[in-house]
Amino acid sequence: MIDAIERVVRQLEEDRSLLEPDRLRERLEALDRLDAYLAFRPDVPDVPQSVLGVESKDAELYLRAKAVCARLEAANGELYEAIRGDIRLGRGHDALLRWVQSPPERDAGGGAANSVDADVGYDYLDELVSGVLQFEEPDAGEVAREPEMVFYQPTPARHIFDLIGGDLIGGAGLTAEDVVVDLGSGLGHVPLLVSICTGANSVGIELEAAYVERARQCAQRLNVNKATFLCGDARVADLSRGTVFYLYTPFVGAILRDVLERLRREAATRRIRVCTYGPCTSVVAEEPWLEAAAVPEMDRIVLFRSRD
Ligand SMILES: C[S@@+](CC[C@H](N)C(=O)[O-])C[C@H]1O[C@@H](n2cnc3c(N)ncnc32)[C@H](O)[C@@H]1O
């Protein structure tokens, strides 16, 4: 293991081209490998050998690996800052979607080859989005959660880009005229990315005030004024502006049924689309007033259209 890491560290020390902005994916892969090594070395103190008076090849390698990590992270930081600048100038669509053009190869288990969390399907796009949106850690939740309410977990970014880019089976075809409502929006990834990349208005409805506060902060810092965030319960929030409703299984059971009934009533006044991700898809697929655009696939966002 040490020899392999030594080789990687030497290669990264010598290959300065890895610091070029376009090589984000390779940098993230290298950081994954180095982080795994550094995590196994908690015993090596984070101070120079000269201070410790230690003569250890291990300690030297550890410090070299840390230095390489710092350089790679600084290069990522510059890239994220440049994209943030583009978003503020209304050029977020090109700045973000260029990273999505070549989908990551899937491994045998269905996760991305360089997945940071293969179980849920997170990959380099999630690193990119979190580096760009830079959410501050929310304060501890204050809401007394009912058992049917699901805890916060963001939709993997590549699925959000599917929704935005029209790669969704059946094509959600978002336009600037749409109002996309994320029911249970958490920190606001979906509304923010939708408005940044499509110019559509978006609304995040979230029960947890601390998440809403962080989402608003992010929108303000990036000048994304088409994304708004409301603190409230999806069972009573105003849904009248929505043309597209998104649910990443925010709740189950009776709450999900109540909210679907509210959506059915909205659909009686105009055609709407409902996009789902996660276990709620199979429940939504049973709604007779909705028609799936294609056979639902459980590991992607599924598009439903209201029937006439
Ligand atoms: C699985 S997360 C999805 C987050 C976000 N939609 C995304 O895809 O990144 C579910 C979110 O729904 C919120 N939530 C649960 N019950 C809710 C309710 N009745 N009304 C509004 N939000 C709710 C939770 O606090 C949590 O942030």
CSV table of C-alpha atoms and ligand atoms in Angstrom, one decimal:
chain,number,residue,atom,x,y,z
A,1,MET,CA,0.0,0.0,0.0
A,2,ILE,CA,2.7,2.5,1.0
A,3,ASP,CA,4.6,1.8,-2.3
A,4,ALA,CA,1.5,2.4,-4.3
A,5,ILE,CA,0.7,5.6,-2.5
A,6,GLU,CA,4.4,6.7,-2.8
A,7,ARG,CA,4.0,6.3,-6.6
A,8,VAL,CA,0.7,8.2,-6.7
A,9,VAL,CA,2.2,11.1,-4.6
A,10,ARG,CA,5.3,11.3,-6.8
A,11,GLN,CA,3.2,11.3,-10.0
A,12,LEU,CA,1.0,14.0,-8.6
A,13,GLU,CA,4.0,16.1,-7.5
A,14,GLU,CA,5.5,15.8,-11.0
A,15,ASP,CA,2.3,16.2,-13.1
A,16,ARG,CA,1.4,19.9,-12.8
A,17,SER,CA,-1.1,19.7,-15.6
A,18,LEU,CA,-3.5,18.1,-13.1
A,19,LEU,CA,-4.0,21.6,-11.7
A,20,GLU,CA,-5.6,22.8,-14.9
A,21,PRO,CA,-9.2,23.7,-14.4
A,22,ASP,CA,-10.6,21.1,-16.9
A,23,ARG,CA,-9.1,18.2,-15.0
A,24,LEU,CA,-11.5,18.3,-12.1
A,25,ARG,CA,-12.6,14.7,-12.4
A,26,GLU,CA,-9.0,13.4,-12.3
A,27,ARG,CA,-8.3,15.7,-9.3
A,28,LEU,CA,-11.3,14.4,-7.4
A,29,GLU,CA,-10.2,10.8,-8.1
A,30,ALA,CA,-6.7,11.5,-6.9
A,31,LEU,CA,-8.1,13.2,-3.8
A,32,ASP,CA,-10.3,10.2,-3.1
A,33,ARG,CA,-7.3,7.9,-3.1
A,34,LEU,CA,-5.2,10.3,-1.0
A,35,ASP,CA,-8.0,10.8,1.5
A,36,ALA,CA,-8.3,7.0,1.9
A,37,TYR,CA,-4.6,6.8,2.7
A,38,LEU,CA,-4.6,9.8,5.0
A,39,ALA,CA,-7.6,8.5,6.9
A,40,PHE,CA,-5.5,5.4,7.7
A,41,ARG,CA,-2.7,7.4,9.2
A,42,PRO,CA,-4.3,9.3,12.1
A,43,ASP,CA,-1.3,8.4,14.2
A,44,VAL,CA,1.1,10.5,12.2
A,45,PRO,CA,1.0,14.1,13.7
A,46,ASP,CA,0.2,16.9,11.3
A,47,VAL,CA,3.5,18.8,12.0
A,48,PRO,CA,6.8,18.9,10.2
A,49,GLN,CA,9.3,16.1,10.9
A,50,SER,CA,11.9,18.6,11.9
A,51,VAL,CA,9.8,19.7,14.8
A,52,LEU,CA,9.2,16.2,15.9
A,53,GLY,CA,12.8,15.1,15.3
A,54,VAL,CA,11.3,11.9,13.7
A,55,GLU,CA,13.1,10.2,10.8
A,56,SER,CA,10.3,8.2,9.3
A,57,LYS,CA,9.7,7.5,5.6
A,58,ASP,CA,6.0,7.1,6.6
A,59,ALA,CA,5.8,10.5,8.2
A,60,GLU,CA,7.5,12.1,5.2
A,61,LEU,CA,5.1,10.4,2.8
A,62,TYR,CA,2.1,11.5,4.9
A,63,LEU,CA,3.2,15.1,4.8
A,64,ARG,CA,3.9,15.0,1.1
A,65,ALA,CA,0.4,13.5,0.5
A,66,LYS,CA,-1.1,16.3,2.6
A,67,ALA,CA,0.7,18.9,0.6
A,68,VAL,CA,-0.5,17.4,-2.7
A,69,CYS,CA,-4.0,17.3,-1.4
A,70,ALA,CA,-3.8,21.0,-0.4
A,71,ARG,CA,-2.7,21.9,-4.0
A,72,LEU,CA,-5.5,19.9,-5.6
A,73,GLU,CA,-8.1,21.3,-3.3
A,74,ALA,CA,-6.8,24.9,-4.0
A,75,ALA,CA,-7.2,24.2,-7.8
A,76,ASN,CA,-10.8,22.9,-7.2
A,77,GLY,CA,-11.5,26.0,-5.1
A,78,GLU,CA,-10.4,28.3,-7.9
A,79,LEU,CA,-12.6,26.4,-10.4
A,80,TYR,CA,-15.7,26.6,-8.1
A,81,GLU,CA,-15.1,30.3,-7.5
A,82,ALA,CA,-14.9,30.9,-11.3
A,83,ILE,CA,-18.3,29.0,-11.8
A,84,ARG,CA,-19.8,31.1,-8.9
A,85,GLY,CA,-18.8,34.2,-10.8
A,86,ASP,CA,-20.4,32.9,-14.0
A,87,ILE,CA,-23.6,32.1,-12.1
A,88,ARG,CA,-23.7,35.6,-10.7
A,89,LEU,CA,-23.5,37.0,-14.2
A,90,GLY,CA,-26.3,34.7,-15.4
A,91,ARG,CA,-24.0,32.3,-17.2
A,92,GLY,CA,-24.5,29.4,-14.9
A,93,HIS,CA,-26.1,27.1,-17.6
A,94,ASP,CA,-22.9,26.8,-19.7
A,95,ALA,CA,-20.6,26.9,-16.7
A,96,LEU,CA,-22.3,23.9,-15.0
A,97,LEU,CA,-23.8,21.8,-17.9
A,98,ARG,CA,-20.4,21.5,-19.6
A,99,TRP,CA,-19.4,19.1,-16.8
A,100,VAL,CA,-22.4,16.9,-17.4
A,101,GLN,CA,-21.9,16.3,-21.1
A,102,SER,CA,-20.0,13.0,-20.7
A,103,PRO,CA,-21.9,10.8,-18.3
A,104,PRO,CA,-19.7,8.9,-15.9
A,105,GLU,CA,-19.2,5.2,-16.7
A,106,ARG,CA,-21.3,3.0,-14.4
A,107,ASP,CA,-19.6,0.2,-12.6
A,108,ALA,CA,-21.2,-3.2,-12.3
A,109,GLY,CA,-23.2,-2.2,-9.3
A,110,GLY,CA,-24.8,0.7,-11.1
A,111,GLY,CA,-22.9,3.4,-9.3
A,112,ALA,CA,-20.6,5.8,-11.0
A,113,ALA,CA,-17.0,4.5,-11.6
A,114,ASN,CA,-15.5,7.2,-9.4
A,115,SER,CA,-18.4,7.4,-7.0
A,116,VAL,CA,-17.8,8.9,-3.7
A,117,ASP,CA,-20.8,7.1,-2.2
A,118,ALA,CA,-21.6,4.2,-4.5
A,119,ASP,CA,-24.6,3.1,-2.4
A,120,VAL,CA,-26.6,6.3,-3.0
A,121,GLY,CA,-25.1,7.1,-6.4
A,122,TYR,CA,-23.2,10.3,-5.6
A,123,ASP,CA,-20.3,11.1,-7.9
A,124,TYR,CA,-18.0,13.9,-9.0
A,125,LEU,CA,-21.0,16.1,-9.9
A,126,ASP,CA,-22.1,16.2,-6.3
A,127,GLU,CA,-18.6,17.3,-5.3
A,128,LEU,CA,-18.8,20.0,-8.0
A,129,VAL,CA,-22.3,21.2,-6.9
A,130,SER,CA,-21.3,21.3,-3.3
A,131,GLY,CA,-18.1,23.2,-4.1
A,132,VAL,CA,-20.1,25.7,-6.1
A,133,LEU,CA,-23.2,26.1,-3.9
A,134,GLN,CA,-21.1,26.2,-0.7
A,135,PHE,CA,-23.9,25.7,1.7
A,136,GLU,CA,-23.1,26.6,5.3
A,137,GLU,CA,-23.7,23.8,7.8
A,138,PRO,CA,-27.4,24.3,9.0
A,139,ASP,CA,-28.1,24.6,12.7
A,140,ALA,CA,-29.6,21.5,14.3
A,141,GLY,CA,-33.2,20.8,13.2
A,142,GLU,CA,-36.0,22.3,15.3
A,143,VAL,CA,-39.1,20.6,13.9
A,144,ALA,CA,-40.7,17.8,15.7
A,145,ARG,CA,-40.8,15.3,12.9
A,146,GLU,CA,-43.7,13.0,12.4
A,147,PRO,CA,-42.8,9.4,11.8
A,148,GLU,CA,-43.9,9.5,8.1
A,149,MET,CA,-41.6,12.5,7.4
A,150,VAL,CA,-38.3,11.6,5.8
A,151,PHE,CA,-34.9,13.0,6.9
A,152,TYR,CA,-32.9,15.2,4.6
A,153,GLN,CA,-30.8,13.7,1.9
A,154,PRO,CA,-30.0,15.5,-1.4
A,155,THR,CA,-30.9,14.1,-4.8
A,156,PRO,CA,-27.7,12.9,-6.5
A,157,ALA,CA,-26.7,15.8,-8.8
A,158,ARG,CA,-26.6,13.7,-12.0
A,159,HIS,CA,-30.3,13.1,-11.6
A,160,ILE,CA,-31.0,16.8,-11.1
A,161,PHE,CA,-29.0,17.5,-14.3
A,162,ASP,CA,-31.1,14.8,-16.1
A,163,LEU,CA,-34.2,16.7,-15.1
A,164,ILE,CA,-32.7,20.0,-16.2
A,165,GLY,CA,-31.1,18.8,-19.4
A,166,GLY,CA,-34.1,17.0,-20.8
A,167,ASP,CA,-32.3,13.6,-20.5
A,168,LEU,CA,-35.2,12.4,-18.4
A,169,ILE,CA,-37.0,9.6,-20.2
A,170,GLY,CA,-40.0,11.3,-21.7
A,171,GLY,CA,-38.3,14.7,-21.4
A,172,ALA,CA,-39.4,17.0,-18.7
A,173,GLY,CA,-38.5,19.8,-21.2
A,174,LEU,CA,-38.3,22.6,-18.6
A,175,THR,CA,-38.6,26.1,-20.0
A,176,ALA,CA,-38.2,29.5,-18.6
A,177,GLU,CA,-42.1,29.6,-18.3
A,178,ASP,CA,-42.1,26.7,-15.8
A,179,VAL,CA,-42.5,27.0,-12.1
A,180,VAL,CA,-40.8,24.0,-10.5
A,181,VAL,CA,-41.8,23.2,-7.0
A,182,ASP,CA,-39.6,21.0,-4.9
A,183,LEU,CA,-41.8,19.5,-2.1
A,184,GLY,CA,-39.4,19.0,0.9
A,185,SER,CA,-36.5,20.9,-0.6
A,186,GLY,CA,-33.9,20.5,2.1
A,187,LEU,CA,-30.9,22.7,1.4
A,188,GLY,CA,-32.4,23.6,-2.0
A,189,HIS,CA,-30.1,21.9,-4.6
A,190,VAL,CA,-33.0,21.2,-6.9
A,191,PRO,CA,-34.6,24.7,-7.1
A,192,LEU,CA,-31.2,26.4,-7.2
A,193,LEU,CA,-29.8,24.2,-10.0
A,194,VAL,CA,-33.1,24.4,-12.0
A,195,SER,CA,-33.2,28.2,-11.9
A,196,ILE,CA,-29.5,28.6,-12.5
A,197,CYS,CA,-29.5,26.3,-15.5
A,198,THR,CA,-32.9,26.9,-17.1
A,199,GLY,CA,-34.0,30.3,-16.1
A,200,ALA,CA,-37.3,28.8,-14.8
A,201,ASN,CA,-38.8,30.0,-11.6
A,202,SER,CA,-38.5,27.5,-8.8
A,203,VAL,CA,-39.9,27.2,-5.3
A,204,GLY,CA,-38.6,25.1,-2.5
A,205,ILE,CA,-41.0,24.2,0.3
A,206,GLU,CA,-39.3,22.8,3.4
A,207,LEU,CA,-40.4,22.2,6.9
A,208,GLU,CA,-37.0,22.7,8.5
A,209,ALA,CA,-36.4,26.5,9.0
A,210,ALA,CA,-32.6,26.0,9.2
A,211,TYR,CA,-32.4,24.5,5.7
A,212,VAL,CA,-34.6,27.2,4.3
A,213,GLU,CA,-32.3,29.8,5.8
A,214,ARG,CA,-29.2,28.2,4.2
A,215,ALA,CA,-31.0,27.8,0.8
A,216,ARG,CA,-32.0,31.5,0.8
A,217,GLN,CA,-28.5,32.5,1.8
A,218,CYS,CA,-27.0,30.5,-1.1
A,219,ALA,CA,-29.5,32.0,-3.7
A,220,GLN,CA,-28.7,35.5,-2.5
A,221,ARG,CA,-24.9,35.0,-2.7
A,222,LEU,CA,-25.2,33.7,-6.2
A,223,ASN,CA,-27.8,36.3,-7.4
A,224,VAL,CA,-30.3,33.5,-8.2
A,225,ASN,CA,-33.5,35.5,-7.7
A,226,LYS,CA,-35.7,33.1,-9.6
A,227,ALA,CA,-35.4,30.5,-6.8
A,228,THR,CA,-37.5,31.2,-3.7
A,229,PHE,CA,-37.8,29.2,-0.5
A,230,LEU,CA,-40.8,28.8,1.8
A,231,CYS,CA,-40.7,27.4,5.2
A,232,GLY,CA,-43.8,25.3,5.7
A,233,ASP,CA,-45.5,21.9,5.5
A,234,ALA,CA,-46.3,20.6,2.0
A,235,ARG,CA,-49.7,19.6,3.2
A,236,VAL,CA,-50.8,23.2,3.5
A,237,ALA,CA,-48.3,25.3,1.4
A,238,ASP,CA,-49.5,27.3,-1.6
A,239,LEU,CA,-49.1,25.1,-4.7
A,240,SER,CA,-51.1,27.2,-7.1
A,241,ARG,CA,-48.1,28.5,-9.1
A,242,GLY,CA,-46.5,25.2,-9.9
A,243,THR,CA,-46.3,23.6,-13.3
A,244,VAL,CA,-43.8,20.9,-12.3
A,245,PHE,CA,-43.7,19.3,-8.9
A,246,TYR,CA,-40.7,17.3,-7.7
A,247,LEU,CA,-40.6,14.8,-4.8
A,248,TYR,CA,-37.5,13.0,-3.6
A,249,THR,CA,-39.6,10.9,-1.2
A,250,PRO,CA,-40.0,13.6,1.4
A,251,PHE,CA,-42.7,11.7,3.2
A,252,VAL,CA,-44.5,8.4,3.0
A,253,GLY,CA,-47.9,6.9,4.1
A,254,ALA,CA,-50.8,9.2,4.9
A,255,ILE,CA,-48.8,12.4,4.4
A,256,LEU,CA,-47.8,11.4,0.8
A,257,ARG,CA,-51.4,10.5,0.1
A,258,ASP,CA,-52.6,13.9,1.4
A,259,VAL,CA,-50.1,15.8,-0.7
A,260,LEU,CA,-50.9,13.7,-3.8
A,261,GLU,CA,-54.6,14.5,-3.3
A,262,ARG,CA,-53.6,18.2,-3.2
A,263,LEU,CA,-51.7,17.8,-6.5
A,264,ARG,CA,-54.7,16.0,-8.0
A,265,ARG,CA,-56.8,19.1,-7.2
A,266,GLU,CA,-54.2,21.4,-8.8
A,267,ALA,CA,-54.2,19.1,-11.9
A,268,ALA,CA,-58.0,19.7,-12.2
A,269,THR,CA,-57.2,23.4,-12.9
A,270,ARG,CA,-54.3,23.0,-15.3
A,271,ARG,CA,-51.9,20.3,-16.7
A,272,ILE,CA,-49.1,19.6,-14.4
A,273,ARG,CA,-46.0,17.4,-14.4
A,274,VAL,CA,-44.9,15.4,-11.3
A,275,CYS,CA,-41.3,14.2,-11.1
A,276,THR,CA,-40.3,11.6,-8.5
A,277,TYR,CA,-37.2,9.9,-7.2
A,278,GLY,CA,-36.9,7.1,-4.7
A,279,PRO,CA,-39.4,4.9,-3.1
A,280,CYS,CA,-42.3,7.4,-3.5
A,281,THR,CA,-42.3,6.6,-7.3
A,282,SER,CA,-44.1,3.3,-6.9
A,283,VAL,CA,-46.9,5.1,-4.9
A,284,VAL,CA,-47.2,7.9,-7.4
A,285,ALA,CA,-47.3,5.4,-10.3
A,286,GLU,CA,-50.6,4.1,-8.9
A,287,GLU,CA,-52.3,7.5,-9.2
A,288,PRO,CA,-55.0,7.1,-11.9
A,289,TRP,CA,-54.9,10.9,-12.8
A,290,LEU,CA,-51.2,10.6,-13.7
A,291,GLU,CA,-49.5,8.9,-16.6
A,292,ALA,CA,-45.9,8.0,-16.6
A,293,ALA,CA,-43.9,9.2,-19.6
A,294,ALA,CA,-42.1,5.9,-19.7
A,295,VAL,CA,-41.9,2.7,-17.7
A,296,PRO,CA,-40.7,3.9,-14.3
A,297,GLU,CA,-37.1,3.1,-13.4
A,298,MET,CA,-36.5,3.1,-9.7
A,299,ASP,CA,-32.9,4.5,-9.8
A,300,ARG,CA,-33.7,7.6,-11.7
A,301,ILE,CA,-36.1,10.5,-11.7
A,302,VAL,CA,-39.4,9.5,-13.2
A,303,LEU,CA,-41.7,11.9,-15.1
A,304,PHE,CA,-45.5,11.8,-14.8
A,305,ARG,CA,-48.0,14.0,-16.7
A,306,SER,CA,-51.5,14.7,-15.5
A,307,ARG,CA,-54.2,13.3,-17.8
A,308,ASP,CA,-56.7,15.7,-19.4
B,1,LIG,C1,-35.2,13.2,1.1
B,1,LIG,S1,-35.1,14.9,1.5
B,1,LIG,C2,-35.1,15.6,-0.2
B,1,LIG,C3,-34.4,17.0,-0.3
B,1,LIG,C4,-34.5,17.7,-1.6
B,1,LIG,N1,-35.8,17.6,-2.2
B,1,LIG,C5,-33.5,17.1,-2.6
B,1,LIG,O1,-33.9,16.3,-3.4
B,1,LIG,O2,-32.3,17.4,-2.6
B,1,LIG,C6,-36.7,15.2,2.1
B,1,LIG,C7,-36.9,16.6,2.7
B,1,LIG,O3,-38.3,16.8,2.9
B,1,LIG,C8,-38.5,17.5,4.1
B,1,LIG,N2,-39.9,17.3,4.6
B,1,LIG,C9,-40.3,16.1,5.2
B,1,LIG,N3,-41.7,16.3,5.5
B,1,LIG,C10,-42.0,17.5,5.0
B,1,LIG,C11,-43.3,18.2,4.9
B,1,LIG,N4,-44.4,17.6,5.4
B,1,LIG,N5,-43.3,19.4,4.3
B,1,LIG,C12,-42.2,20.0,3.9
B,1,LIG,N6,-41.0,19.4,3.9
B,1,LIG,C13,-40.9,18.1,4.4
B,1,LIG,C14,-37.4,17.0,5.0
B,1,LIG,O4,-37.1,17.9,6.1
B,1,LIG,C15,-36.2,16.8,4.1
B,1,LIG,O5,-35.4,18.0,4.0
